[in-house]
Amino acid sequence: MPHAYIAGPLFDEGERWWIEKVDATVVAAGYQTFLPHRDNPPKTAHNVKAIFHNDVGGLDRCDLVVASLNGITTDDGTAWEIGYAIGIGKRVIGLHTDWRRRFDDEIVNLMIECSVETIVRSLDELTELLAL
């Protein structure tokens, strides 16, 4: 079974709810997933390095990264995960359902936009792409 790393901001209940919907969509497409807030212990001052290394291991083991790019700017941790994944040759799909745009001819920052394989605009588009 292929593995997918689900990346995105996790700072409030709404962000966690959304990323869990993304995760469920990817699982339904036949992937085993790594979801950082589910697959790590609660963060404390004493375990941040362990969480970092666990997340990097999740990226190392995955076949695909699905990254939520919503917001005025892409979350900095998500941007790092995308850059790391691209650097080690992983496939990355961006998901941007936010109607706000910072630039007329870009959906998100050009460095992110040029790093991902494609940007889908809904969970339905993500489902269709994963079915290919």
Short mmCIF file of N, CA and C in Angstrom, two decimals, residues 17-120:
data_model
loop_
_atom_site.label_atom_id
_atom_site.label_comp_id
_atom_site.label_asym_id
_atom_site.label_seq_id
_atom_site.Cartn_x
_atom_site.Cartn_y
_atom_site.Cartn_z
N TRP A 17 -9.35 19.88 11.99
CA TRP A 17 -10.54 19.28 11.37
C TRP A 17 -10.34 19.17 9.86
N TRP A 18 -9.85 20.25 9.24
CA TRP A 18 -9.64 20.26 7.80
C TRP A 18 -8.61 19.22 7.38
N ILE A 19 -7.46 19.18 8.07
CA ILE A 19 -6.41 18.27 7.66
C ILE A 19 -6.84 16.82 7.87
N GLU A 20 -7.72 16.57 8.84
CA GLU A 20 -8.27 15.23 9.03
C GLU A 20 -9.22 14.86 7.88
N LYS A 21 -9.95 15.84 7.33
CA LYS A 21 -10.77 15.59 6.13
C LYS A 21 -9.87 15.26 4.93
N VAL A 22 -8.77 15.98 4.80
CA VAL A 22 -7.80 15.69 3.73
C VAL A 22 -7.27 14.27 3.93
N ASP A 23 -6.88 13.95 5.15
CA ASP A 23 -6.36 12.62 5.46
C ASP A 23 -7.38 11.54 5.08
N ALA A 24 -8.63 11.72 5.46
CA ALA A 24 -9.68 10.73 5.15
C ALA A 24 -9.84 10.56 3.65
N THR A 25 -9.72 11.64 2.90
CA THR A 25 -9.82 11.58 1.44
C THR A 25 -8.68 10.75 0.86
N VAL A 26 -7.47 10.95 1.36
CA VAL A 26 -6.30 10.22 0.87
C VAL A 26 -6.38 8.74 1.27
N VAL A 27 -6.84 8.47 2.49
CA VAL A 27 -7.03 7.08 2.94
C VAL A 27 -8.06 6.37 2.05
N ALA A 28 -9.15 7.06 1.74
CA ALA A 28 -10.19 6.48 0.89
C ALA A 28 -9.67 6.16 -0.51
N ALA A 29 -8.61 6.86 -0.93
CA ALA A 29 -8.01 6.60 -2.25
C ALA A 29 -7.02 5.44 -2.20
N GLY A 30 -6.84 4.83 -1.02
CA GLY A 30 -6.01 3.64 -0.94
C GLY A 30 -4.62 3.84 -0.37
N TYR A 31 -4.38 4.96 0.30
CA TYR A 31 -3.08 5.25 0.88
C TYR A 31 -3.08 5.01 2.38
N GLN A 32 -1.95 4.59 2.89
CA GLN A 32 -1.69 4.63 4.32
C GLN A 32 -1.09 6.00 4.58
N THR A 33 -1.48 6.68 5.65
CA THR A 33 -1.06 8.06 5.83
C THR A 33 -0.27 8.28 7.11
N PHE A 34 0.56 9.31 7.04
CA PHE A 34 1.24 9.87 8.22
C PHE A 34 0.64 11.24 8.43
N LEU A 35 0.06 11.44 9.59
CA LEU A 35 -0.58 12.70 9.94
C LEU A 35 0.12 13.22 11.21
N PRO A 36 0.90 14.29 11.10
CA PRO A 36 1.76 14.69 12.21
C PRO A 36 1.09 14.80 13.57
N HIS A 37 -0.07 15.42 13.66
CA HIS A 37 -0.66 15.58 15.00
C HIS A 37 -1.26 14.28 15.53
N ARG A 38 -1.49 13.34 14.67
CA ARG A 38 -1.98 12.02 15.11
C ARG A 38 -0.83 11.07 15.41
N ASP A 39 0.23 11.17 14.64
CA ASP A 39 1.30 10.17 14.70
C ASP A 39 2.52 10.64 15.51
N ASN A 40 2.33 11.65 16.32
CA ASN A 40 3.35 12.13 17.25
C ASN A 40 2.71 12.28 18.63
N PRO A 41 3.54 12.25 19.68
CA PRO A 41 3.00 12.54 21.01
C PRO A 41 2.69 14.03 21.11
N PRO A 42 1.89 14.44 22.10
CA PRO A 42 1.68 15.87 22.31
C PRO A 42 3.03 16.57 22.53
N LYS A 43 3.17 17.75 21.92
CA LYS A 43 4.44 18.47 21.98
C LYS A 43 4.68 19.03 23.38
N THR A 44 5.89 18.83 23.87
CA THR A 44 6.34 19.43 25.12
C THR A 44 7.70 20.07 24.86
N ALA A 45 8.21 20.77 25.85
CA ALA A 45 9.53 21.38 25.71
C ALA A 45 10.61 20.32 25.57
N HIS A 46 10.33 19.10 25.98
CA HIS A 46 11.34 18.05 26.02
C HIS A 46 11.33 17.10 24.82
N ASN A 47 10.31 17.18 23.97
CA ASN A 47 10.25 16.20 22.88
C ASN A 47 10.20 16.80 21.48
N VAL A 48 10.51 18.07 21.34
CA VAL A 48 10.42 18.69 20.01
C VAL A 48 11.39 18.06 19.01
N LYS A 49 12.58 17.70 19.44
CA LYS A 49 13.54 17.05 18.51
C LYS A 49 13.01 15.70 18.07
N ALA A 50 12.42 14.94 18.99
CA ALA A 50 11.87 13.63 18.64
C ALA A 50 10.72 13.78 17.64
N ILE A 51 9.88 14.78 17.84
CA ILE A 51 8.78 15.03 16.90
C ILE A 51 9.34 15.41 15.53
N PHE A 52 10.32 16.30 15.52
CA PHE A 52 10.96 16.68 14.26
C PHE A 52 11.49 15.45 13.52
N HIS A 53 12.23 14.60 14.21
CA HIS A 53 12.81 13.42 13.57
C HIS A 53 11.73 12.43 13.13
N ASN A 54 10.65 12.33 13.88
CA ASN A 54 9.54 11.46 13.48
C ASN A 54 8.87 11.99 12.21
N ASP A 55 8.69 13.31 12.13
CA ASP A 55 8.11 13.91 10.92
C ASP A 55 9.02 13.71 9.72
N VAL A 56 10.31 13.92 9.90
CA VAL A 56 11.26 13.70 8.80
C VAL A 56 11.21 12.24 8.36
N GLY A 57 11.12 11.32 9.31
CA GLY A 57 11.00 9.90 8.97
C GLY A 57 9.73 9.63 8.17
N GLY A 58 8.63 10.30 8.53
CA GLY A 58 7.40 10.16 7.77
C GLY A 58 7.56 10.64 6.34
N LEU A 59 8.27 11.73 6.16
CA LEU A 59 8.55 12.23 4.82
C LEU A 59 9.47 11.27 4.06
N ASP A 60 10.48 10.76 4.74
CA ASP A 60 11.41 9.82 4.09
C ASP A 60 10.70 8.56 3.60
N ARG A 61 9.72 8.09 4.36
CA ARG A 61 9.04 6.83 4.03
C ARG A 61 7.90 6.99 3.03
N CYS A 62 7.42 8.20 2.82
CA CYS A 62 6.23 8.38 2.00
C CYS A 62 6.53 8.28 0.50
N ASP A 63 5.48 7.99 -0.24
CA ASP A 63 5.52 8.02 -1.69
C ASP A 63 5.00 9.34 -2.24
N LEU A 64 4.22 10.03 -1.43
CA LEU A 64 3.49 11.22 -1.86
C LEU A 64 3.29 12.13 -0.66
N VAL A 65 3.36 13.43 -0.90
CA VAL A 65 2.97 14.43 0.10
C VAL A 65 1.76 15.16 -0.44
N VAL A 66 0.73 15.27 0.39
CA VAL A 66 -0.43 16.11 0.07
C VAL A 66 -0.37 17.27 1.05
N ALA A 67 -0.23 18.49 0.53
CA ALA A 67 -0.01 19.66 1.37
C ALA A 67 -1.15 20.66 1.23
N SER A 68 -1.77 20.99 2.37
CA SER A 68 -2.79 22.03 2.39
C SER A 68 -2.09 23.39 2.33
N LEU A 69 -2.43 24.17 1.33
CA LEU A 69 -1.79 25.47 1.09
C LEU A 69 -2.70 26.64 1.42
N ASN A 70 -3.80 26.40 2.09
CA ASN A 70 -4.77 27.45 2.39
C ASN A 70 -4.16 28.54 3.26
N GLY A 71 -4.72 29.74 3.13
CA GLY A 71 -4.27 30.88 3.91
C GLY A 71 -3.68 31.94 3.01
N ILE A 72 -3.48 33.12 3.57
CA ILE A 72 -2.87 34.20 2.80
C ILE A 72 -1.45 33.81 2.41
N THR A 73 -0.75 33.15 3.31
CA THR A 73 0.56 32.60 3.00
C THR A 73 0.57 31.14 3.44
N THR A 74 1.39 30.35 2.80
CA THR A 74 1.53 28.95 3.17
C THR A 74 2.20 28.86 4.54
N ASP A 75 1.66 28.00 5.39
CA ASP A 75 2.24 27.76 6.71
C ASP A 75 3.73 27.45 6.58
N ASP A 76 4.55 28.02 7.46
CA ASP A 76 6.00 27.85 7.33
C ASP A 76 6.46 26.41 7.52
N GLY A 77 5.84 25.66 8.43
CA GLY A 77 6.20 24.25 8.57
C GLY A 77 5.83 23.45 7.34
N THR A 78 4.68 23.75 6.76
CA THR A 78 4.25 23.08 5.53
C THR A 78 5.21 23.40 4.39
N ALA A 79 5.62 24.66 4.30
CA ALA A 79 6.59 25.05 3.26
C ALA A 79 7.89 24.27 3.44
N TRP A 80 8.35 24.11 4.67
CA TRP A 80 9.57 23.35 4.92
C TRP A 80 9.38 21.90 4.48
N GLU A 81 8.24 21.31 4.84
CA GLU A 81 7.97 19.92 4.48
C GLU A 81 7.96 19.75 2.95
N ILE A 82 7.37 20.69 2.24
CA ILE A 82 7.37 20.63 0.78
C ILE A 82 8.80 20.69 0.25
N GLY A 83 9.57 21.64 0.74
CA GLY A 83 10.95 21.78 0.27
C GLY A 83 11.78 20.54 0.54
N TYR A 84 11.64 19.98 1.73
CA TYR A 84 12.37 18.76 2.06
C TYR A 84 11.94 17.62 1.14
N ALA A 85 10.63 17.47 0.97
CA ALA A 85 10.11 16.39 0.12
C ALA A 85 10.62 16.51 -1.31
N ILE A 86 10.57 17.70 -1.87
CA ILE A 86 11.07 17.92 -3.23
C ILE A 86 12.57 17.60 -3.29
N GLY A 87 13.29 18.00 -2.26
CA GLY A 87 14.73 17.78 -2.23
C GLY A 87 15.13 16.31 -2.21
N ILE A 88 14.24 15.46 -1.68
CA ILE A 88 14.55 14.03 -1.66
C ILE A 88 13.77 13.26 -2.74
N GLY A 89 13.19 14.01 -3.68
CA GLY A 89 12.58 13.39 -4.85
C GLY A 89 11.17 12.86 -4.67
N LYS A 90 10.43 13.38 -3.70
CA LYS A 90 9.06 12.93 -3.49
C LYS A 90 8.08 13.70 -4.36
N ARG A 91 6.99 13.05 -4.67
CA ARG A 91 5.88 13.67 -5.40
C ARG A 91 5.08 14.51 -4.40
N VAL A 92 4.73 15.75 -4.76
CA VAL A 92 3.97 16.62 -3.87
C VAL A 92 2.78 17.20 -4.62
N ILE A 93 1.61 17.07 -4.02
CA ILE A 93 0.38 17.67 -4.54
C ILE A 93 -0.04 18.75 -3.56
N GLY A 94 -0.32 19.94 -4.09
CA GLY A 94 -0.84 21.03 -3.27
C GLY A 94 -2.36 21.04 -3.32
N LEU A 95 -2.97 21.41 -2.21
CA LEU A 95 -4.43 21.54 -2.12
C LEU A 95 -4.72 22.96 -1.64
N HIS A 96 -5.41 23.74 -2.47
CA HIS A 96 -5.69 25.13 -2.13
C HIS A 96 -7.15 25.40 -2.42
N THR A 97 -7.97 25.43 -1.36
CA THR A 97 -9.40 25.68 -1.52
C THR A 97 -9.77 27.11 -1.14
N ASP A 98 -8.79 27.88 -0.75
CA ASP A 98 -8.97 29.25 -0.30
C ASP A 98 -9.16 30.15 -1.52
N TRP A 99 -10.14 31.01 -1.51
CA TRP A 99 -10.39 31.88 -2.67
C TRP A 99 -9.49 33.10 -2.71
N ARG A 100 -8.79 33.38 -1.58
CA ARG A 100 -7.91 34.56 -1.56
C ARG A 100 -6.63 34.28 -2.36
N ARG A 101 -6.14 35.32 -3.01
CA ARG A 101 -4.90 35.23 -3.77
C ARG A 101 -4.02 36.42 -3.44
N ARG A 102 -2.72 36.18 -3.36
CA ARG A 102 -1.79 37.27 -3.10
C ARG A 102 -1.33 37.93 -4.39
N PHE A 103 -1.34 37.21 -5.49
CA PHE A 103 -0.80 37.69 -6.75
C PHE A 103 -1.80 37.40 -7.87
N ASP A 104 -1.81 38.22 -8.89
CA ASP A 104 -2.75 38.05 -9.99
C ASP A 104 -2.52 36.76 -10.77
N ASP A 105 -1.26 36.37 -10.98
CA ASP A 105 -0.98 35.22 -11.84
C ASP A 105 -0.40 34.04 -11.08
N GLU A 106 -0.56 33.99 -9.79
CA GLU A 106 -0.12 32.84 -8.98
C GLU A 106 -1.19 32.53 -7.95
N ILE A 107 -1.36 31.25 -7.67
CA ILE A 107 -2.30 30.85 -6.62
C ILE A 107 -1.65 31.03 -5.26
N VAL A 108 -0.40 30.59 -5.14
CA VAL A 108 0.37 30.74 -3.90
C VAL A 108 1.75 31.27 -4.28
N ASN A 109 2.64 31.38 -3.33
CA ASN A 109 4.01 31.82 -3.57
C ASN A 109 4.63 31.02 -4.71
N LEU A 110 5.34 31.68 -5.61
CA LEU A 110 5.88 31.01 -6.80
C LEU A 110 6.82 29.86 -6.45
N MET A 111 7.56 29.95 -5.35
CA MET A 111 8.48 28.87 -4.98
C MET A 111 7.70 27.62 -4.60
N ILE A 112 6.57 27.79 -3.93
CA ILE A 112 5.71 26.65 -3.60
C ILE A 112 5.03 26.15 -4.87
N GLU A 113 4.47 27.06 -5.62
CA GLU A 113 3.72 26.69 -6.82
C GLU A 113 4.59 25.94 -7.83
N CYS A 114 5.84 26.32 -7.95
CA CYS A 114 6.74 25.65 -8.90
C CYS A 114 7.33 24.37 -8.32
N SER A 115 7.17 24.14 -7.03
CA SER A 115 7.70 22.92 -6.40
C SER A 115 6.71 21.76 -6.47
N VAL A 116 5.43 22.07 -6.40
CA VAL A 116 4.44 20.99 -6.37
C VAL A 116 4.13 20.51 -7.79
N GLU A 117 3.73 19.25 -7.87
CA GLU A 117 3.36 18.67 -9.17
C GLU A 117 2.15 19.39 -9.75
N THR A 118 1.18 19.65 -8.91
CA THR A 118 -0.04 20.33 -9.31
C THR A 118 -0.71 20.88 -8.07
N ILE A 119 -1.62 21.83 -8.28
CA ILE A 119 -2.45 22.33 -7.19
C ILE A 119 -3.89 22.02 -7.54
N VAL A 120 -4.56 21.27 -6.68
CA VAL A 120 -5.98 20.99 -6.85
C VAL A 120 -6.75 21.96 -5.98
#
